[in-house]
């Protein structure tokens, strides 16, 4: 009978340790430090237009709008994307370039250098091909914002309205 009690207490003790986690391991314990982050889907989503009308805000990744949609997300892959606000995406006044106007905000405590790739997506059913524009080596001081433009040649023959969305397809930052 004593052995059965000892075994029951041991099983109960193991269950308690398993449920509360091992203290000090920074694992899934109640009191330990965890480095988790809340995450939305970090991809792109619907947003603005290249013809100047404002789009809708998004909380599931990076979207665009000439109305000024901000980027969001939570995985380590897109931490730089969260620093980027797309101010507008449109054809420039000369009609020769697709331009994404961006504001990059470094809310960290270290100066950062950003590399950003923008993608201009054509409307569904359009014969246009997706276009990309890059910004590299953009230096933003800690706690500051910097405006920039990502520009790529426009190869279409119209007014650029076949491009209905521009998104941040990739972004990275590194400390100076």
PDB file of C-alpha atoms in Angstrom, residues 1-13:
ATOM      1  CA  UNK A   1       0.000   0.000   0.000  1.00  0.00           C
ATOM      2  CA  UNK A   2       2.826   2.403   0.795  1.00  0.00           C
ATOM      3  CA  UNK A   3       4.420   1.849  -2.604  1.00  0.00           C
ATOM      4  CA  UNK A   4       1.165   2.739  -4.345  1.00  0.00           C
ATOM      5  CA  UNK A   5       0.982   6.038  -2.401  1.00  0.00           C
ATOM      6  CA  UNK A   6       4.600   6.874  -3.198  1.00  0.00           C
ATOM      7  CA  UNK A   7       3.984   6.168  -6.884  1.00  0.00           C
ATOM      8  CA  UNK A   8       0.831   8.346  -6.903  1.00  0.00           C
ATOM      9  CA  UNK A   9       2.696  11.223  -5.234  1.00  0.00           C
ATOM     10  CA  UNK A  10       5.571  10.897  -7.733  1.00  0.00           C
ATOM     11  CA  UNK A  11       3.161  10.959 -10.687  1.00  0.00           C
ATOM     12  CA  UNK A  12       1.354  13.951  -9.180  1.00  0.00           C
ATOM     13  CA  UNK A  13       4.670  15.776  -8.642  1.00  0.00           C
TER      14      UNK A  13
END
